[in-house]
Tab-separated table of C-alpha atoms in Angstrom:
chain	number	residue	atom	x	y	z
V	1	UNK	CA	-28.059	-14.285	58.814
V	2	UNK	CA	-29.014	-17.951	58.474
V	3	UNK	CA	-29.464	-20.875	60.924
V	4	UNK	CA	-27.198	-23.959	60.750
V	5	UNK	CA	-27.166	-27.169	62.818
V	6	UNK	CA	-23.986	-27.588	64.941
V	7	UNK	CA	-23.372	-31.337	65.544
V	8	UNK	CA	-20.812	-30.687	68.296
V	9	UNK	CA	-23.393	-28.989	70.530
V	10	UNK	CA	-26.533	-30.594	69.046
V	11	UNK	CA	-27.989	-27.088	68.719
V	12	UNK	CA	-28.871	-24.624	65.961
V	13	UNK	CA	-26.791	-21.484	65.742
V	14	UNK	CA	-26.737	-18.366	63.584
V	15	UNK	CA	-24.169	-17.971	60.728
V	16	UNK	CA	-23.458	-15.205	58.159
V	17	UNK	CA	-24.771	-15.616	54.604
V	18	UNK	CA	-21.953	-16.370	52.147
V	19	UNK	CA	-22.481	-14.991	48.644
V	20	UNK	CA	-21.792	-17.558	45.929
V	21	UNK	CA	-19.347	-16.377	43.278
V	22	UNK	CA	-19.043	-17.483	39.664
V	23	UNK	CA	-16.711	-20.265	38.656
V	24	UNK	CA	-14.156	-17.888	37.155
V	25	UNK	CA	-14.107	-15.703	40.281
V	26	UNK	CA	-13.727	-18.748	42.562
V	27	UNK	CA	-10.874	-19.905	40.351
V	28	UNK	CA	-9.031	-16.594	40.582
V	29	UNK	CA	-9.917	-15.458	44.108
V	30	UNK	CA	-11.080	-18.601	45.896
V	31	UNK	CA	-9.212	-20.986	48.206
V	32	UNK	CA	-5.518	-21.580	47.729
V	33	UNK	CA	-6.158	-24.975	46.134
V	34	UNK	CA	-7.702	-23.171	43.139
V	35	UNK	CA	-4.599	-21.075	42.327
V	36	UNK	CA	-2.885	-23.987	40.643
V	37	UNK	CA	-5.627	-23.857	37.966
V	38	UNK	CA	-5.955	-20.090	37.510
V	39	UNK	CA	-2.647	-19.297	35.765
V	40	UNK	CA	-2.922	-22.064	33.118
V	41	UNK	CA	-6.523	-21.057	32.383
V	42	UNK	CA	-5.565	-17.399	31.885
V	43	UNK	CA	-2.599	-18.316	29.658
V	44	UNK	CA	-4.719	-20.638	27.513
V	45	UNK	CA	-7.379	-17.951	27.065
V	46	UNK	CA	-4.789	-15.322	26.087
V	47	UNK	CA	-3.108	-17.704	23.641
V	48	UNK	CA	-6.437	-18.610	22.032
V	49	UNK	CA	-7.371	-14.940	21.651
V	50	UNK	CA	-3.979	-14.099	20.100
V	51	UNK	CA	-4.142	-16.976	17.594
V	52	UNK	CA	-7.710	-16.056	16.629
V	53	UNK	CA	-6.779	-12.397	16.101
V	54	UNK	CA	-3.761	-13.238	13.926
V	55	UNK	CA	-5.769	-15.670	11.793
V	56	UNK	CA	-8.555	-13.137	11.384
V	57	UNK	CA	-6.126	-10.467	10.193
V	58	UNK	CA	-4.289	-12.845	7.857
V	59	UNK	CA	-7.401	-14.336	6.278
V	60	UNK	CA	-9.313	-11.098	5.896
V	61	UNK	CA	-9.146	-10.526	2.167
V	62	UNK	CA	-11.480	-8.899	-0.305
V	63	UNK	CA	-12.078	-8.962	-3.991
V	64	UNK	CA	-14.712	-7.635	-6.297
V	65	UNK	CA	-16.172	-8.481	-9.647
V	66	UNK	CA	-14.853	-6.093	-12.325
V	67	UNK	CA	-17.378	-3.439	-13.249
V	68	UNK	CA	-19.066	-3.651	-16.619
V	69	UNK	CA	-19.472	-1.014	-19.256
V	70	UNK	CA	-22.718	0.909	-19.333
V	71	UNK	CA	-23.982	-0.203	-15.906
V	72	UNK	CA	-25.216	2.466	-13.568
V	73	UNK	CA	-24.254	2.510	-9.902
V	74	UNK	CA	-26.050	-0.077	-7.809
V	75	UNK	CA	-25.813	-1.314	-4.256
V	76	UNK	CA	-23.446	-4.265	-3.891
V	77	UNK	CA	-25.144	-7.654	-3.944
V	78	UNK	CA	-23.987	-10.270	-1.472
V	79	UNK	CA	-22.531	-13.585	-2.586
V	80	UNK	CA	-23.899	-16.824	-1.336
V	81	UNK	CA	-21.560	-18.769	0.949
V	82	UNK	CA	-19.622	-21.118	-1.343
V	83	UNK	CA	-16.705	-23.502	-1.215
V	84	UNK	CA	-13.361	-21.756	-1.579
V	85	UNK	CA	-12.414	-21.228	-5.195
V	86	UNK	CA	-16.027	-21.067	-6.468
V	87	UNK	CA	-17.534	-17.598	-6.560
V	88	UNK	CA	-21.059	-17.406	-7.988
V	89	UNK	CA	-22.825	-14.072	-7.701
V	90	UNK	CA	-26.520	-13.915	-6.905
V	91	UNK	CA	-26.951	-11.091	-9.410
V	92	UNK	CA	-24.610	-10.904	-12.387
V	93	UNK	CA	-25.430	-7.212	-12.861
V	94	UNK	CA	-23.818	-6.430	-9.514
V	95	UNK	CA	-20.834	-4.143	-9.997
V	96	UNK	CA	-19.093	-5.007	-6.771
V	97	UNK	CA	-18.761	-7.787	-4.265
V	98	UNK	CA	-16.334	-8.857	-1.587
V	99	UNK	CA	-15.631	-11.912	0.516
V	100	UNK	CA	-13.781	-12.859	3.656
V	101	UNK	CA	-11.956	-16.186	3.699
V	102	UNK	CA	-12.315	-18.200	6.892
V	103	UNK	CA	-11.533	-21.878	7.306
V	104	UNK	CA	-12.699	-24.009	4.399
V	105	UNK	CA	-15.554	-21.778	3.314
V	106	UNK	CA	-15.835	-18.316	1.901
V	107	UNK	CA	-18.289	-16.052	3.690
V	108	UNK	CA	-20.098	-13.152	2.100
V	109	UNK	CA	-19.183	-9.759	3.451
V	110	UNK	CA	-19.369	-6.291	1.942
V	111	UNK	CA	-16.427	-3.984	2.522
V	112	UNK	CA	-17.753	-0.813	0.958
V	113	UNK	CA	-21.070	0.097	-0.612
V	114	UNK	CA	-20.464	1.112	-4.224
V	115	UNK	CA	-19.301	4.644	-5.000
V	116	UNK	CA	-20.186	6.302	-8.276
V	117	UNK	CA	-18.097	6.667	-11.404
V	118	UNK	CA	-15.903	9.726	-11.962
V	119	UNK	CA	-17.606	12.943	-12.986
V	120	UNK	CA	-18.363	13.072	-16.702
V	121	UNK	CA	-17.548	9.390	-17.177
V	122	UNK	CA	-20.930	7.692	-16.891
V	123	UNK	CA	-20.113	5.259	-19.717
V	124	UNK	CA	-16.448	4.627	-18.915
V	125	UNK	CA	-15.014	1.187	-18.238
V	126	UNK	CA	-12.712	0.445	-15.323
V	127	UNK	CA	-9.174	0.110	-16.691
V	128	UNK	CA	-7.292	-2.782	-15.100
V	129	UNK	CA	-4.092	-3.129	-17.173
V	130	UNK	CA	-1.468	-0.964	-15.489
V	131	UNK	CA	2.315	-0.844	-15.178
V	132	UNK	CA	3.254	1.230	-12.144
V	133	UNK	CA	6.934	2.122	-12.402
V	134	UNK	CA	8.015	2.343	-8.789
V	135	UNK	CA	10.571	5.145	-8.423
V	136	UNK	CA	12.688	4.824	-5.266
V	137	UNK	CA	11.735	7.002	-2.267
V	138	UNK	CA	9.006	8.951	-4.050
V	139	UNK	CA	6.103	7.727	-1.944
V	140	UNK	CA	5.845	4.799	-4.327
V	141	UNK	CA	5.409	2.232	-1.533
V	142	UNK	CA	2.249	4.012	-0.380
V	143	UNK	CA	0.925	3.880	-3.940
V	144	UNK	CA	2.128	0.314	-4.430
V	145	UNK	CA	-0.084	-0.807	-1.545
V	146	UNK	CA	-3.115	0.703	-3.289
V	147	UNK	CA	-2.220	-0.839	-6.662
V	148	UNK	CA	-1.677	-4.315	-5.191
V	149	UNK	CA	-4.917	-4.072	-3.207
V	150	UNK	CA	-6.669	-3.071	-6.438
V	151	UNK	CA	-5.081	-6.023	-8.233
V	152	UNK	CA	-6.213	-8.468	-5.582
V	153	UNK	CA	-9.782	-7.182	-5.297
V	154	UNK	CA	-10.172	-7.332	-9.088
V	155	UNK	CA	-8.524	-10.781	-9.355
V	156	UNK	CA	-5.834	-9.540	-11.748
V	157	UNK	CA	-2.711	-11.353	-12.928
V	158	UNK	CA	0.008	-9.503	-11.035
V	159	UNK	CA	3.738	-9.751	-11.757
V	160	UNK	CA	5.580	-11.556	-8.938
V	161	UNK	CA	9.296	-12.202	-8.350
V	162	UNK	CA	10.183	-15.844	-8.876
V	163	UNK	CA	10.617	-18.233	-5.969
V	164	UNK	CA	11.591	-15.774	-3.246
V	165	UNK	CA	10.545	-12.623	-1.491
V	166	UNK	CA	12.013	-9.704	-3.413
V	167	UNK	CA	10.892	-6.121	-4.003
V	168	UNK	CA	12.431	-6.190	-7.497
V	169	UNK	CA	11.657	-7.946	-10.769
V	170	UNK	CA	14.612	-7.898	-13.159
V	171	UNK	CA	17.838	-5.893	-13.128
V	172	UNK	CA	18.873	-2.814	-15.098
V	173	UNK	CA	15.712	-2.880	-17.197
V	174	UNK	CA	16.109	-6.523	-18.231
V	175	UNK	CA	13.603	-9.174	-17.121
V	176	UNK	CA	14.467	-12.829	-17.734
V	177	UNK	CA	12.323	-15.913	-17.117
V	178	UNK	CA	14.279	-16.527	-13.935
V	179	UNK	CA	13.121	-13.180	-12.538
V	180	UNK	CA	9.345	-13.682	-12.413
V	181	UNK	CA	6.743	-16.245	-11.387
V	182	UNK	CA	4.753	-17.558	-14.376
V	183	UNK	CA	1.089	-16.567	-14.268
V	184	UNK	CA	-1.543	-19.325	-14.090
V	185	UNK	CA	-2.094	-20.654	-17.592
V	186	UNK	CA	0.704	-18.442	-18.922
V	187	UNK	CA	-1.586	-15.399	-19.003
V	188	UNK	CA	-0.106	-11.955	-19.576
V	189	UNK	CA	0.201	-9.625	-16.614
V	190	UNK	CA	-2.547	-7.149	-15.830
V	191	UNK	CA	-0.507	-5.318	-13.204
V	192	UNK	CA	3.174	-4.598	-12.642
V	193	UNK	CA	3.871	-2.810	-9.351
V	194	UNK	CA	7.289	-4.012	-8.121
V	195	UNK	CA	10.611	-2.256	-8.484
V	196	UNK	CA	12.105	-2.502	-11.936
V	197	UNK	CA	13.866	-0.087	-14.296
V	198	UNK	CA	11.464	1.119	-16.982
V	199	UNK	CA	11.800	-0.760	-20.269
V	200	UNK	CA	8.623	-0.269	-22.269
V	201	UNK	CA	9.425	-2.758	-25.023
V	202	UNK	CA	10.071	-5.630	-22.646
V	203	UNK	CA	7.142	-4.867	-20.344
V	204	UNK	CA	4.713	-4.848	-23.263
V	205	UNK	CA	5.967	-8.322	-24.209
V	206	UNK	CA	4.798	-9.566	-20.802
V	207	UNK	CA	1.689	-7.439	-20.224
V	208	UNK	CA	-1.687	-6.833	-21.857
V	209	UNK	CA	-1.640	-4.760	-25.041
V	210	UNK	CA	-3.816	-2.020	-23.521
V	211	UNK	CA	-1.456	-1.485	-20.566
V	212	UNK	CA	-1.196	2.085	-19.335
V	213	UNK	CA	1.982	3.311	-17.639
V	214	UNK	CA	1.890	5.270	-14.382
V	215	UNK	CA	4.702	6.632	-12.192
V	216	UNK	CA	5.362	9.168	-9.442
V	217	UNK	CA	8.089	11.788	-8.933
V	218	UNK	CA	9.264	13.797	-5.933
V	219	UNK	CA	11.138	17.050	-5.370
V	220	UNK	CA	14.770	15.871	-5.835
V	221	UNK	CA	16.300	17.179	-2.585
V	222	UNK	CA	13.370	15.849	-0.565
V	223	UNK	CA	13.823	12.478	-2.258
V	224	UNK	CA	17.531	12.494	-1.333
V	225	UNK	CA	16.758	13.166	2.342
V	226	UNK	CA	14.344	10.248	2.409
V	227	UNK	CA	16.802	7.885	0.708
V	228	UNK	CA	19.779	9.000	2.811
V	229	UNK	CA	17.980	8.294	6.085
V	230	UNK	CA	16.194	5.137	4.960
V	231	UNK	CA	19.241	3.403	3.447
V	232	UNK	CA	21.757	4.939	5.900
V	233	UNK	CA	23.794	6.014	2.900
V	234	UNK	CA	26.562	7.589	5.000
V	235	UNK	CA	28.006	4.049	5.190
V	236	UNK	CA	28.976	4.210	1.504
V	237	UNK	CA	31.000	7.433	1.640
V	238	UNK	CA	34.339	6.746	3.413
V	239	UNK	CA	35.280	9.580	5.771
V	240	UNK	CA	31.845	11.208	5.755
V	241	UNK	CA	30.992	10.343	9.362
V	242	UNK	CA	34.391	11.512	10.635
V	243	UNK	CA	33.882	14.891	9.018
V	244	UNK	CA	30.259	15.104	10.187
V	245	UNK	CA	30.917	14.710	13.904
V	246	UNK	CA	27.691	15.318	15.837
V	247	UNK	CA	25.889	16.873	12.865
V	248	UNK	CA	23.737	15.411	10.119
V	249	UNK	CA	25.564	13.229	7.533
V	250	UNK	CA	23.296	14.316	4.689
V	251	UNK	CA	24.057	17.985	5.405
V	252	UNK	CA	27.789	17.244	5.244
V	253	UNK	CA	27.190	15.420	1.974
V	254	UNK	CA	25.283	18.385	0.512
V	255	UNK	CA	28.098	20.777	1.428
V	256	UNK	CA	30.251	19.147	-1.286
V	257	UNK	CA	28.213	16.700	-3.357
V	258	UNK	CA	30.796	16.253	-6.119
V	259	UNK	CA	33.561	15.418	-3.635
V	260	UNK	CA	31.566	12.740	-1.823
V	261	UNK	CA	30.222	11.195	-5.029
V	262	UNK	CA	33.821	10.680	-6.153
V	263	UNK	CA	34.574	8.427	-3.132
V	264	UNK	CA	31.268	6.519	-3.171
V	265	UNK	CA	31.597	2.752	-2.640
V	266	UNK	CA	28.424	0.857	-3.692
V	267	UNK	CA	27.059	-2.056	-1.631
V	268	UNK	CA	28.441	-5.484	-2.507
V	269	UNK	CA	25.013	-7.133	-2.510
V	270	UNK	CA	23.603	-6.742	-6.023
V	271	UNK	CA	19.969	-6.753	-4.885
V	272	UNK	CA	20.665	-3.985	-2.385
V	273	UNK	CA	22.894	-2.057	-4.794
V	274	UNK	CA	19.921	-1.727	-7.169
V	275	UNK	CA	18.183	0.422	-4.541
V	276	UNK	CA	21.137	2.702	-3.714
V	277	UNK	CA	21.714	5.587	-6.098
V	278	UNK	CA	23.660	8.868	-5.878
V	279	UNK	CA	22.932	10.685	-9.163
V	280	UNK	CA	19.704	11.340	-11.095
V	281	UNK	CA	17.985	8.452	-9.350
V	282	UNK	CA	14.461	9.160	-10.632
V	283	UNK	CA	15.706	9.436	-14.206
V	284	UNK	CA	17.698	6.222	-13.747
V	285	UNK	CA	14.596	4.311	-12.599
V	286	UNK	CA	12.728	5.609	-15.645
V	287	UNK	CA	15.413	4.368	-18.021
V	288	UNK	CA	17.895	7.219	-18.624
V	289	UNK	CA	21.358	5.657	-19.202
V	290	UNK	CA	24.153	6.861	-16.913
V	291	UNK	CA	26.235	8.025	-19.883
V	292	UNK	CA	23.490	10.574	-20.691
V	293	UNK	CA	23.340	12.151	-17.225
V	294	UNK	CA	25.223	15.251	-18.438
V	295	UNK	CA	23.866	15.337	-22.000
V	296	UNK	CA	21.183	18.040	-22.154
V	297	UNK	CA	19.969	16.971	-25.605
V	298	UNK	CA	19.568	13.356	-24.470
V	299	UNK	CA	17.810	14.485	-21.277
V	300	UNK	CA	15.280	16.574	-23.215
V	301	UNK	CA	14.585	13.642	-25.558
V	302	UNK	CA	14.210	11.335	-22.555
V	303	UNK	CA	11.644	13.651	-20.907
V	304	UNK	CA	9.617	13.897	-24.133
V	305	UNK	CA	9.603	10.101	-24.336
V	306	UNK	CA	8.269	9.749	-20.791
V	307	UNK	CA	5.519	12.276	-21.529
V	308	UNK	CA	4.558	10.322	-24.649
V	309	UNK	CA	4.619	6.868	-23.026
V	310	UNK	CA	2.981	7.525	-19.652
V	311	UNK	CA	-0.735	8.075	-19.127
V	312	UNK	CA	-0.073	9.860	-15.833
V	313	UNK	CA	3.026	11.084	-13.995
V	314	UNK	CA	1.994	11.773	-10.418
V	315	UNK	CA	3.771	14.243	-8.132
V	316	UNK	CA	4.180	13.315	-4.476
V	317	UNK	CA	3.834	16.908	-3.263
V	318	UNK	CA	0.410	16.886	-4.976
V	319	UNK	CA	-0.498	13.300	-4.121
V	320	UNK	CA	-4.235	13.744	-3.545
V	321	UNK	CA	-4.632	15.743	-6.756
V	322	UNK	CA	-2.701	13.032	-8.595
V	323	UNK	CA	-4.986	10.333	-7.194
V	324	UNK	CA	-8.105	12.171	-8.323
V	325	UNK	CA	-6.615	12.319	-11.823
V	326	UNK	CA	-5.817	8.600	-11.577
V	327	UNK	CA	-9.413	7.888	-10.552
V	328	UNK	CA	-10.742	9.885	-13.499
V	329	UNK	CA	-8.312	8.516	-16.080
V	330	UNK	CA	-8.795	4.879	-15.040
V	331	UNK	CA	-12.518	5.101	-14.187
V	332	UNK	CA	-11.827	3.937	-10.637
V	333	UNK	CA	-13.801	4.417	-7.435
V	334	UNK	CA	-12.887	6.317	-4.284
V	335	UNK	CA	-12.316	3.009	-2.509
V	336	UNK	CA	-9.619	2.173	-5.075
V	337	UNK	CA	-7.478	5.228	-4.265
V	338	UNK	CA	-7.883	5.369	-0.470
V	339	UNK	CA	-4.512	5.183	1.296
V	340	UNK	CA	-3.220	5.241	4.871
V	341	UNK	CA	-2.271	8.929	5.076
V	342	UNK	CA	-1.511	8.878	8.821
V	343	UNK	CA	1.131	6.170	8.330
V	344	UNK	CA	2.750	8.111	5.478
V	345	UNK	CA	2.879	11.425	7.390
V	346	UNK	CA	4.499	9.824	10.458
V	347	UNK	CA	7.350	8.408	8.351
V	348	UNK	CA	8.242	11.891	7.039
V	349	UNK	CA	8.919	13.593	10.383
V	350	UNK	CA	12.693	13.170	10.170
V	351	UNK	CA	12.954	16.032	7.659
V	352	UNK	CA	12.815	18.705	10.346
V	353	UNK	CA	16.285	17.708	11.597
V	354	UNK	CA	18.088	18.691	8.398
V	355	UNK	CA	18.769	22.337	7.551
V	356	UNK	CA	18.978	22.622	3.765
V	357	UNK	CA	20.263	26.020	2.664
V	358	UNK	CA	19.929	27.325	-0.884
V	359	UNK	CA	23.665	26.753	-1.488
V	360	UNK	CA	23.326	23.102	-0.476
V	361	UNK	CA	20.282	22.730	-2.702
V	362	UNK	CA	22.192	24.163	-5.677
V	363	UNK	CA	25.136	21.833	-4.990
V	364	UNK	CA	22.781	18.902	-5.337
V	365	UNK	CA	20.985	20.205	-8.446
V	366	UNK	CA	24.300	20.669	-10.280
V	367	UNK	CA	25.011	16.946	-9.901
V	368	UNK	CA	21.396	15.883	-10.539
V	369	UNK	CA	20.294	18.168	-13.332
V	370	UNK	CA	18.376	15.464	-15.199
V	371	UNK	CA	16.193	14.824	-12.142
V	372	UNK	CA	15.700	18.550	-11.642
V	373	UNK	CA	14.477	19.017	-15.236
V	374	UNK	CA	12.344	15.867	-15.079
V	375	UNK	CA	10.574	16.931	-11.890
V	376	UNK	CA	10.141	20.545	-12.982
V	377	UNK	CA	8.611	19.505	-16.311
V	378	UNK	CA	6.079	17.026	-14.956
V	379	UNK	CA	5.078	19.201	-12.028
V	380	UNK	CA	4.185	21.900	-14.571
V	381	UNK	CA	2.334	19.320	-16.701
V	382	UNK	CA	0.333	18.076	-13.706
V	383	UNK	CA	-0.721	21.563	-12.610
V	384	UNK	CA	-1.739	22.424	-16.184
V	385	UNK	CA	-3.870	19.271	-16.393
V	386	UNK	CA	-5.583	20.119	-13.106
V	387	UNK	CA	-6.475	23.597	-14.383
V	388	UNK	CA	-8.193	22.031	-17.396
V	389	UNK	CA	-10.191	19.495	-15.365
V	390	UNK	CA	-13.025	21.929	-14.716
V	391	UNK	CA	-14.668	23.595	-11.731
V	392	UNK	CA	-15.770	20.293	-10.216
V	393	UNK	CA	-12.171	19.104	-9.655
V	394	UNK	CA	-11.488	21.002	-6.430
V	395	UNK	CA	-14.804	20.046	-4.723
V	396	UNK	CA	-14.122	16.402	-5.614
V	397	UNK	CA	-10.577	16.744	-4.262
V	398	UNK	CA	-11.747	18.241	-0.960
V	399	UNK	CA	-14.375	15.529	-0.601
V	400	UNK	CA	-11.742	12.826	-1.149
V	401	UNK	CA	-9.478	14.416	1.463
V	402	UNK	CA	-12.329	14.386	3.979
V	403	UNK	CA	-13.169	10.753	3.249
V	404	UNK	CA	-9.527	9.684	3.518
V	405	UNK	CA	-9.071	11.628	6.773
V	406	UNK	CA	-12.188	10.115	8.354
V	407	UNK	CA	-11.130	6.606	7.350
V	408	UNK	CA	-7.612	7.242	8.660
V	409	UNK	CA	-8.843	8.468	12.042
V	410	UNK	CA	-11.333	5.636	12.500
V	411	UNK	CA	-8.873	2.981	11.382
V	412	UNK	CA	-6.216	4.204	13.829
V	413	UNK	CA	-8.390	4.448	16.944
V	414	UNK	CA	-7.573	2.038	19.769
V	415	UNK	CA	-11.190	0.875	20.019
V	416	UNK	CA	-11.804	0.534	16.298
V	417	UNK	CA	-15.498	0.194	15.393
V	418	UNK	CA	-16.678	-2.917	13.546
V	419	UNK	CA	-17.908	-0.625	10.796
V	420	UNK	CA	-18.648	3.024	10.172
V	421	UNK	CA	-20.619	4.866	7.527
V	422	UNK	CA	-19.712	7.821	5.332
V	423	UNK	CA	-22.653	9.791	4.016
V	424	UNK	CA	-23.562	10.106	0.324
V	425	UNK	CA	-22.424	12.930	-1.944
V	426	UNK	CA	-22.475	13.753	-5.641
V	427	UNK	CA	-19.360	11.569	-6.033
V	428	UNK	CA	-20.404	8.564	-3.990
V	429	UNK	CA	-23.354	6.761	-2.491
V	430	UNK	CA	-23.358	5.939	1.194
V	431	UNK	CA	-20.124	4.121	2.021
V	432	UNK	CA	-19.825	1.520	4.768
V	433	UNK	CA	-16.275	0.746	5.852
V	434	UNK	CA	-15.803	-2.568	7.638
V	435	UNK	CA	-13.085	-3.282	10.170
V	436	UNK	CA	-11.004	-5.565	7.955
V	437	UNK	CA	-10.693	-2.862	5.282
V	438	UNK	CA	-8.653	-0.874	7.826
V	439	UNK	CA	-6.290	-3.828	7.980
V	440	UNK	CA	-6.059	-4.131	4.206
V	441	UNK	CA	-5.115	-0.506	3.484
V	442	UNK	CA	-2.050	-0.900	5.718
V	443	UNK	CA	-0.772	-4.150	4.216
V	444	UNK	CA	2.485	-3.871	2.316
V	445	UNK	CA	4.036	-5.754	-0.566
V	446	UNK	CA	5.150	-8.780	1.470
V	447	UNK	CA	1.562	-9.484	2.553
V	448	UNK	CA	0.103	-9.096	-0.926
V	449	UNK	CA	2.847	-11.181	-2.551
V	450	UNK	CA	2.000	-14.057	-0.215
V	451	UNK	CA	-1.701	-13.724	-0.990
V	452	UNK	CA	-1.071	-13.707	-4.744
V	453	UNK	CA	1.219	-16.743	-4.495
V	454	UNK	CA	-1.436	-18.566	-2.499
V	455	UNK	CA	-4.083	-17.715	-5.095
V	456	UNK	CA	-1.839	-18.655	-8.040
V	457	UNK	CA	-1.021	-22.000	-6.447
V	458	UNK	CA	-4.719	-22.812	-6.108
V	459	UNK	CA	-5.447	-21.666	-9.669
V	460	UNK	CA	-2.607	-23.758	-11.136
V	461	UNK	CA	-3.978	-26.869	-9.404
V	462	UNK	CA	-7.359	-26.189	-10.992
V	463	UNK	CA	-5.802	-25.740	-14.447
V	464	UNK	CA	-3.787	-28.967	-14.244
């Protein structure tokens, strides 16, 4: 209680103590005259928070200085804050550094503490000239994200489609000057990771001489299921939906593959038609002409050529093993091969709806024998390579799976930590993962293409 003076009675009287609330509380819960201010204030605060979050996600980018030959693993040195476009390291012997762009300045920020070089490769040099031939619906988008992230962090010249957003560079194995964006200064490409039919001769005319070719294959029927659902291919087979009824269109298709292929009507849009395929699609993407689809001699020669030309043919069903081989062959780090495995596994859940009998599988193989032989051969090659990698391969593989799983879980939590640490092992030093790295591993081609275009534009201004 407190005493107040009442002028009407000229006496003091008792009155309850009123607790004073903060300005925000008075605004939201105070007298009615305050309500006219509360809603605008809340909306402005929400809008400001949303804009800040979007800008933070968009401008969170990282890159690192390429590692040098003969240097042992060292903790990443931090860059001094510099004006955008000027990146001067404190210590030139540092093997790794990263930055986060914000406003007009570039702020130092480490994404991951350096991991060690692959086992038995203490003197190897990180290989940065790579052509990744992206085979449709073979998990190649997941790998593309890793390759483009690698290209950006290492400041590589990456092939880009000219003047517009497109997943493809060139058509039918031919790349003209109208198909790609010129690199700053006319430099050759370090990295090719967009869709494009394999043409080794032409790619080597545009890329570095030491370019290594990488691709990925998938079990043919599994690849068909993915493509059929993703592209809604039932639209291109007249009468298929009527015969399917309430069932699965792809199952109806597999009941008589030859019949439905004979009535196939391709999409009218050329860009889209490049992505739709009904026979030997993996072989087609790797350059096998359609007239050789039923020529066993030509198919065998084609497979031998791929084995000769490619440094690594990955298999989606053995993705983690393939990535460990990629890390070893290219002298990369664990951080270079990390991928968003939770995102990839969620996209594959549709498969359970389709019942694929052995008869249906054989129907498909008869019409896609080149793909069947291609996949069978390189799956055998991959497993043979793994057997020869030594006893340390499986422990390294299991360690990578654990690291990738931990990163996936932490990056997908609702209350994502600002950073988290993975302990050291014989394959890596202590690794600190920062929040924005979780954003980067989920970015797809459209994001990276915009970032490369932005960088190229700035570089071209500097050159001119």
